[in-house]
Amino acid sequence: MTPLRQVAGKAIPLDRDNIDTDLIIPAEHLKAITRSGLGRYAFEVMRADPANVIDANAGAPILIVGANFGCGSSREHAAWALADLGIRAVIAPSFSDIFSGNAYKNGLATVVIDAAAVEQLLLRAEAGEPVKVDLEAMTVTAGNLHFGFAMDAFRRKCLIEGLDEIALTLGSNAAISAFEARAG
């Protein structure tokens, strides 16, 4: 997994609550078993409108959304599609627990800040102002706006160091080998 200490740039302002995993990636695209290529299906229904905010901000590494992002069915493909679209951080007042877990395991930061702060960031992003998420400082900034956030320490460490479940297991390789040698 690619380490994620900071991400900055254009942000996609998607001012909508309760965006479910079916909107993030429709069910007909869940047959894929690889992560690459799913970005073209991310928000497919919304992107059918030529004036959609997703394509208008193509290449933006940050997504700013309303409350309860990622609700609905458990679908790791939703995190895969966002990552393949180039998203590295999603900012919202709240996330579905399952989506948040899938996001972190796939190198996406889910940043929780209060609804009033999200509203201010949405306005800045709509105006084209860059946004910065800093996992080391635990801050989100846009111009003179500055917000702190909290994140589970283990998830934060894994994102910053680029550690997925395989890398974490390999980090215990010496202990695993010693156990196997003893178990004979």
PDB file of C-alpha atoms in Angstrom:
ATOM      1  CA  MET A   1       0.000   0.000   0.000  1.00  0.00           C
ATOM      2  CA  THR A   2       1.281   3.471  -0.795  1.00  0.00           C
ATOM      3  CA  PRO A   3       2.001   5.543   2.342  1.00  0.00           C
ATOM      4  CA  LEU A   4      -0.375   8.437   2.928  1.00  0.00           C
ATOM      5  CA  ARG A   5       1.011  11.235   5.060  1.00  0.00           C
ATOM      6  CA  GLN A   6      -0.569  14.191   3.290  1.00  0.00           C
ATOM      7  CA  VAL A   7      -2.824  14.666   0.319  1.00  0.00           C
ATOM      8  CA  ALA A   8      -3.516  18.054  -1.201  1.00  0.00           C
ATOM      9  CA  GLY A   9      -5.132  19.495  -4.273  1.00  0.00           C
ATOM     10  CA  LYS A  10      -8.453  19.981  -5.868  1.00  0.00           C
ATOM     11  CA  ALA A  11     -11.394  18.429  -4.016  1.00  0.00           C
ATOM     12  CA  ILE A  12     -14.651  17.044  -5.370  1.00  0.00           C
ATOM     13  CA  PRO A  13     -17.509  18.846  -3.573  1.00  0.00           C
ATOM     14  CA  LEU A  14     -20.352  16.304  -3.458  1.00  0.00           C
ATOM     15  CA  ASP A  15     -22.880  17.951  -1.147  1.00  0.00           C
ATOM     16  CA  ARG A  16     -25.102  14.971  -0.437  1.00  0.00           C
ATOM     17  CA  ASP A  17     -25.887  12.838   2.611  1.00  0.00           C
ATOM     18  CA  ASN A  18     -26.401   9.063   2.660  1.00  0.00           C
ATOM     19  CA  ILE A  19     -24.361   8.190  -0.418  1.00  0.00           C
ATOM     20  CA  ASP A  20     -24.583   4.412  -0.441  1.00  0.00           C
ATOM     21  CA  THR A  21     -22.220   1.862  -1.904  1.00  0.00           C
ATOM     22  CA  ASP A  22     -24.594   1.185  -4.796  1.00  0.00           C
ATOM     23  CA  LEU A  23     -24.250   4.816  -5.890  1.00  0.00           C
ATOM     24  CA  ILE A  24     -20.471   4.642  -5.418  1.00  0.00           C
ATOM     25  CA  ILE A  25     -20.296   1.549  -7.651  1.00  0.00           C
ATOM     26  CA  PRO A  26     -23.391  -0.137  -9.077  1.00  0.00           C
ATOM     27  CA  ALA A  27     -23.901  -3.842  -8.382  1.00  0.00           C
ATOM     28  CA  GLU A  28     -23.433  -4.896 -12.006  1.00  0.00           C
ATOM     29  CA  HIS A  29     -19.734  -4.035 -11.691  1.00  0.00           C
ATOM     30  CA  LEU A  30     -19.063  -6.224  -8.651  1.00  0.00           C
ATOM     31  CA  LYS A  31     -17.940  -9.220 -10.686  1.00  0.00           C
ATOM     32  CA  ALA A  32     -14.438  -7.775 -10.975  1.00  0.00           C
ATOM     33  CA  ILE A  33     -11.815  -9.447  -8.843  1.00  0.00           C
ATOM     34  CA  THR A  34      -9.105  -6.878  -9.449  1.00  0.00           C
ATOM     35  CA  ARG A  35      -8.973  -3.325  -8.183  1.00  0.00           C
ATOM     36  CA  SER A  36      -7.832  -1.655 -11.381  1.00  0.00           C
ATOM     37  CA  GLY A  37     -10.324  -0.265 -13.844  1.00  0.00           C
ATOM     38  CA  LEU A  38     -13.179   0.214 -11.378  1.00  0.00           C
ATOM     39  CA  GLY A  39     -12.745   3.989 -11.280  1.00  0.00           C
ATOM     40  CA  ARG A  40     -14.552   4.318 -14.592  1.00  0.00           C
ATOM     41  CA  TYR A  41     -17.680   2.950 -12.863  1.00  0.00           C
ATOM     42  CA  ALA A  42     -17.438   5.121  -9.728  1.00  0.00           C
ATOM     43  CA  PHE A  43     -20.587   7.240  -9.418  1.00  0.00           C
ATOM     44  CA  GLU A  44     -21.675   5.940 -12.827  1.00  0.00           C
ATOM     45  CA  VAL A  45     -25.296   7.050 -12.396  1.00  0.00           C
ATOM     46  CA  MET A  46     -24.265  10.593 -11.464  1.00  0.00           C
ATOM     47  CA  ARG A  47     -21.642  10.749 -14.188  1.00  0.00           C
ATOM     48  CA  ALA A  48     -24.293  10.089 -16.846  1.00  0.00           C
ATOM     49  CA  ASP A  49     -25.074  13.815 -16.492  1.00  0.00           C
ATOM     50  CA  PRO A  50     -22.438  15.686 -18.525  1.00  0.00           C
ATOM     51  CA  ALA A  51     -22.438  18.504 -15.938  1.00  0.00           C
ATOM     52  CA  ASN A  52     -21.608  16.203 -13.011  1.00  0.00           C
ATOM     53  CA  VAL A  53     -19.264  17.338 -10.248  1.00  0.00           C
ATOM     54  CA  ILE A  54     -17.162  14.157 -10.397  1.00  0.00           C
ATOM     55  CA  ASP A  55     -15.919  14.629 -13.962  1.00  0.00           C
ATOM     56  CA  ALA A  56     -15.773  18.412 -13.560  1.00  0.00           C
ATOM     57  CA  ASN A  57     -13.101  17.760 -10.912  1.00  0.00           C
ATOM     58  CA  ALA A  58     -11.367  14.824 -12.594  1.00  0.00           C
ATOM     59  CA  GLY A  59      -8.087  13.893 -10.957  1.00  0.00           C
ATOM     60  CA  ALA A  60      -8.981  15.440  -7.603  1.00  0.00           C
ATOM     61  CA  PRO A  61      -7.486  13.352  -4.773  1.00  0.00           C
ATOM     62  CA  ILE A  62     -10.005  14.461  -2.124  1.00  0.00           C
ATOM     63  CA  LEU A  63     -13.755  13.914  -1.943  1.00  0.00           C
ATOM     64  CA  ILE A  64     -15.906  16.053   0.381  1.00  0.00           C
ATOM     65  CA  VAL A  65     -19.366  14.636   1.111  1.00  0.00           C
ATOM     66  CA  GLY A  66     -22.291  14.740   3.525  1.00  0.00           C
ATOM     67  CA  ALA A  67     -23.095  12.486   6.451  1.00  0.00           C
ATOM     68  CA  ASN A  68     -23.305   8.688   6.444  1.00  0.00           C
ATOM     69  CA  PHE A  69     -21.052   8.164   3.435  1.00  0.00           C
ATOM     70  CA  GLY A  70     -20.685   4.540   2.312  1.00  0.00           C
ATOM     71  CA  CYS A  71     -23.904   3.284   3.863  1.00  0.00           C
ATOM     72  CA  GLY A  72     -25.684   0.308   2.329  1.00  0.00           C
ATOM     73  CA  SER A  73     -24.244  -3.070   1.530  1.00  0.00           C
ATOM     74  CA  SER A  74     -20.737  -4.150   2.426  1.00  0.00           C
ATOM     75  CA  ARG A  75     -18.854  -3.672  -0.790  1.00  0.00           C
ATOM     76  CA  GLU A  76     -15.068  -3.472  -0.834  1.00  0.00           C
ATOM     77  CA  HIS A  77     -15.405  -2.589  -4.513  1.00  0.00           C
ATOM     78  CA  ALA A  78     -16.607   0.876  -3.391  1.00  0.00           C
ATOM     79  CA  ALA A  79     -13.213   1.606  -1.819  1.00  0.00           C
ATOM     80  CA  TRP A  80     -11.459   0.053  -4.825  1.00  0.00           C
ATOM     81  CA  ALA A  81     -13.438   2.245  -7.251  1.00  0.00           C
ATOM     82  CA  LEU A  82     -12.675   5.440  -5.320  1.00  0.00           C
ATOM     83  CA  ALA A  83      -8.978   4.592  -5.115  1.00  0.00           C
ATOM     84  CA  ASP A  84      -8.879   3.788  -8.832  1.00  0.00           C
ATOM     85  CA  LEU A  85     -10.573   7.138  -9.486  1.00  0.00           C
ATOM     86  CA  GLY A  86      -7.592   8.740  -7.721  1.00  0.00           C
ATOM     87  CA  ILE A  87      -9.271   9.554  -4.397  1.00  0.00           C
ATOM     88  CA  ARG A  88      -6.905   9.284  -1.396  1.00  0.00           C
ATOM     89  CA  ALA A  89      -9.060  10.961   1.283  1.00  0.00           C
ATOM     90  CA  VAL A  90     -12.786  11.368   1.882  1.00  0.00           C
ATOM     91  CA  ILE A  91     -13.978  14.087   4.256  1.00  0.00           C
ATOM     92  CA  ALA A  92     -17.441  13.771   5.830  1.00  0.00           C
ATOM     93  CA  PRO A  93     -19.317  14.312   9.105  1.00  0.00           C
ATOM     94  CA  SER A  94     -19.779  10.513   9.386  1.00  0.00           C
ATOM     95  CA  PHE A  95     -19.127   7.240   7.583  1.00  0.00           C
ATOM     96  CA  SER A  96     -20.632   3.785   7.549  1.00  0.00           C
ATOM     97  CA  ASP A  97     -18.448   1.581   9.774  1.00  0.00           C
ATOM     98  CA  ILE A  98     -18.067  -1.086   7.094  1.00  0.00           C
ATOM     99  CA  PHE A  99     -17.087   1.427   4.407  1.00  0.00           C
ATOM    100  CA  SER A 100     -14.637   3.123   6.760  1.00  0.00           C
ATOM    101  CA  GLY A 101     -12.946  -0.224   7.476  1.00  0.00           C
ATOM    102  CA  ASN A 102     -12.772  -1.135   3.788  1.00  0.00           C
ATOM    103  CA  ALA A 103     -11.401   2.312   2.937  1.00  0.00           C
ATOM    104  CA  TYR A 104      -8.576   2.143   5.469  1.00  0.00           C
ATOM    105  CA  LYS A 105      -7.611  -1.378   4.358  1.00  0.00           C
ATOM    106  CA  ASN A 106      -7.275  -0.025   0.829  1.00  0.00           C
ATOM    107  CA  GLY A 107      -5.262   3.097   1.612  1.00  0.00           C
ATOM    108  CA  LEU A 108      -8.084   5.648   1.738  1.00  0.00           C
ATOM    109  CA  ALA A 109      -8.279   8.048   4.664  1.00  0.00           C
ATOM    110  CA  THR A 110     -11.762   8.651   6.035  1.00  0.00           C
ATOM    111  CA  VAL A 111     -11.616  12.020   7.777  1.00  0.00           C
ATOM    112  CA  VAL A 112     -14.460  12.912  10.120  1.00  0.00           C
ATOM    113  CA  ILE A 113     -15.095  16.594  10.799  1.00  0.00           C
ATOM    114  CA  ASP A 114     -18.339  18.221  11.919  1.00  0.00           C
ATOM    115  CA  ALA A 115     -21.075  19.169   9.457  1.00  0.00           C
ATOM    116  CA  ALA A 116     -20.465  22.926   9.788  1.00  0.00           C
ATOM    117  CA  ALA A 117     -16.801  22.461   8.843  1.00  0.00           C
ATOM    118  CA  VAL A 118     -17.781  20.235   5.910  1.00  0.00           C
ATOM    119  CA  GLU A 119     -20.146  22.967   4.678  1.00  0.00           C
ATOM    120  CA  GLN A 120     -17.306  25.499   4.740  1.00  0.00           C
ATOM    121  CA  LEU A 121     -14.985  23.108   2.904  1.00  0.00           C
ATOM    122  CA  LEU A 122     -17.643  22.367   0.290  1.00  0.00           C
ATOM    123  CA  LEU A 123     -17.902  26.089  -0.469  1.00  0.00           C
ATOM    124  CA  ARG A 124     -14.127  26.396  -0.817  1.00  0.00           C
ATOM    125  CA  ALA A 125     -13.936  23.297  -3.023  1.00  0.00           C
ATOM    126  CA  GLU A 126     -16.789  24.574  -5.214  1.00  0.00           C
ATOM    127  CA  ALA A 127     -14.746  27.765  -5.702  1.00  0.00           C
ATOM    128  CA  GLY A 128     -11.764  25.633  -6.788  1.00  0.00           C
ATOM    129  CA  GLU A 129      -9.658  26.312  -3.706  1.00  0.00           C
ATOM    130  CA  PRO A 130      -7.197  23.486  -2.903  1.00  0.00           C
ATOM    131  CA  VAL A 131      -7.729  21.390   0.206  1.00  0.00           C
ATOM    132  CA  LYS A 132      -5.050  19.633   2.248  1.00  0.00           C
ATOM    133  CA  VAL A 133      -5.446  16.618   4.533  1.00  0.00           C
ATOM    134  CA  ASP A 134      -2.440  16.031   6.787  1.00  0.00           C
ATOM    135  CA  LEU A 135      -2.513  12.728   8.694  1.00  0.00           C
ATOM    136  CA  GLU A 136       0.663  13.557  10.597  1.00  0.00           C
ATOM    137  CA  ALA A 137      -0.697  16.877  11.922  1.00  0.00           C
ATOM    138  CA  MET A 138      -4.296  15.571  11.959  1.00  0.00           C
ATOM    139  CA  THR A 139      -5.569  18.666  10.152  1.00  0.00           C
ATOM    140  CA  VAL A 140      -7.634  19.666   7.167  1.00  0.00           C
ATOM    141  CA  THR A 141      -6.900  23.072   5.652  1.00  0.00           C
ATOM    142  CA  ALA A 142      -8.271  25.186   2.822  1.00  0.00           C
ATOM    143  CA  GLY A 143      -6.926  28.710   2.613  1.00  0.00           C
ATOM    144  CA  ASN A 144      -7.407  30.254   6.048  1.00  0.00           C
ATOM    145  CA  LEU A 145      -9.717  27.429   7.223  1.00  0.00           C
ATOM    146  CA  HIS A 146      -8.072  24.972   9.591  1.00  0.00           C
ATOM    147  CA  PHE A 147      -9.813  21.985  11.217  1.00  0.00           C
ATOM    148  CA  GLY A 148      -8.445  19.258  13.452  1.00  0.00           C
ATOM    149  CA  PHE A 149      -9.720  15.700  13.372  1.00  0.00           C
ATOM    150  CA  ALA A 150      -9.295  12.449  15.275  1.00  0.00           C
ATOM    151  CA  MET A 151      -8.499   9.044  13.818  1.00  0.00           C
ATOM    152  CA  ASP A 152      -7.913   5.609  15.276  1.00  0.00           C
ATOM    153  CA  ALA A 153      -4.175   5.485  16.067  1.00  0.00           C
ATOM    154  CA  PHE A 154      -3.638   2.050  14.501  1.00  0.00           C
ATOM    155  CA  ARG A 155      -5.410   2.992  11.264  1.00  0.00           C
ATOM    156  CA  ARG A 156      -3.497   6.272  11.115  1.00  0.00           C
ATOM    157  CA  LYS A 157      -0.172   4.444  11.570  1.00  0.00           C
ATOM    158  CA  CYS A 158      -1.052   1.932   8.838  1.00  0.00           C
ATOM    159  CA  LEU A 159      -2.022   4.699   6.395  1.00  0.00           C
ATOM    160  CA  ILE A 160       1.073   6.800   7.119  1.00  0.00           C
ATOM    161  CA  GLU A 161       3.416   3.815   6.835  1.00  0.00           C
ATOM    162  CA  GLY A 162       1.584   2.169   3.933  1.00  0.00           C
ATOM    163  CA  LEU A 163       0.902  -1.030   5.860  1.00  0.00           C
ATOM    164  CA  ASP A 164      -1.847  -3.349   4.681  1.00  0.00           C
ATOM    165  CA  GLU A 165      -2.693  -6.677   6.339  1.00  0.00           C
ATOM    166  CA  ILE A 166      -0.021  -8.539   4.374  1.00  0.00           C
ATOM    167  CA  ALA A 167       2.685  -6.015   5.281  1.00  0.00           C
ATOM    168  CA  LEU A 168       1.656  -6.212   8.936  1.00  0.00           C
ATOM    169  CA  THR A 169       1.922 -10.010   8.852  1.00  0.00           C
ATOM    170  CA  LEU A 170       5.299  -9.895   7.105  1.00  0.00           C
ATOM    171  CA  GLY A 171       6.492  -7.560   9.852  1.00  0.00           C
ATOM    172  CA  SER A 172       6.155 -10.534  12.200  1.00  0.00           C
ATOM    173  CA  ASN A 173       8.048 -12.894   9.911  1.00  0.00           C
ATOM    174  CA  ALA A 174      10.861 -13.589  12.414  1.00  0.00           C
ATOM    175  CA  ALA A 175       8.384 -14.505  15.164  1.00  0.00           C
ATOM    176  CA  ILE A 176       6.353 -16.647  12.765  1.00  0.00           C
ATOM    177  CA  SER A 177       9.482 -18.479  11.573  1.00  0.00           C
ATOM    178  CA  ALA A 178      10.634 -19.056  15.162  1.00  0.00           C
ATOM    179  CA  PHE A 179       7.214 -20.466  16.083  1.00  0.00           C
ATOM    180  CA  GLU A 180       7.214 -22.767  13.054  1.00  0.00           C
ATOM    181  CA  ALA A 181      10.724 -23.982  13.906  1.00  0.00           C
ATOM    182  CA  ARG A 182       9.607 -24.799  17.474  1.00  0.00           C
ATOM    183  CA  ALA A 183       6.387 -26.453  16.296  1.00  0.00           C
ATOM    184  CA  GLY A 184       8.498 -28.602  13.954  1.00  0.00           C
TER     185      GLY A 184
END
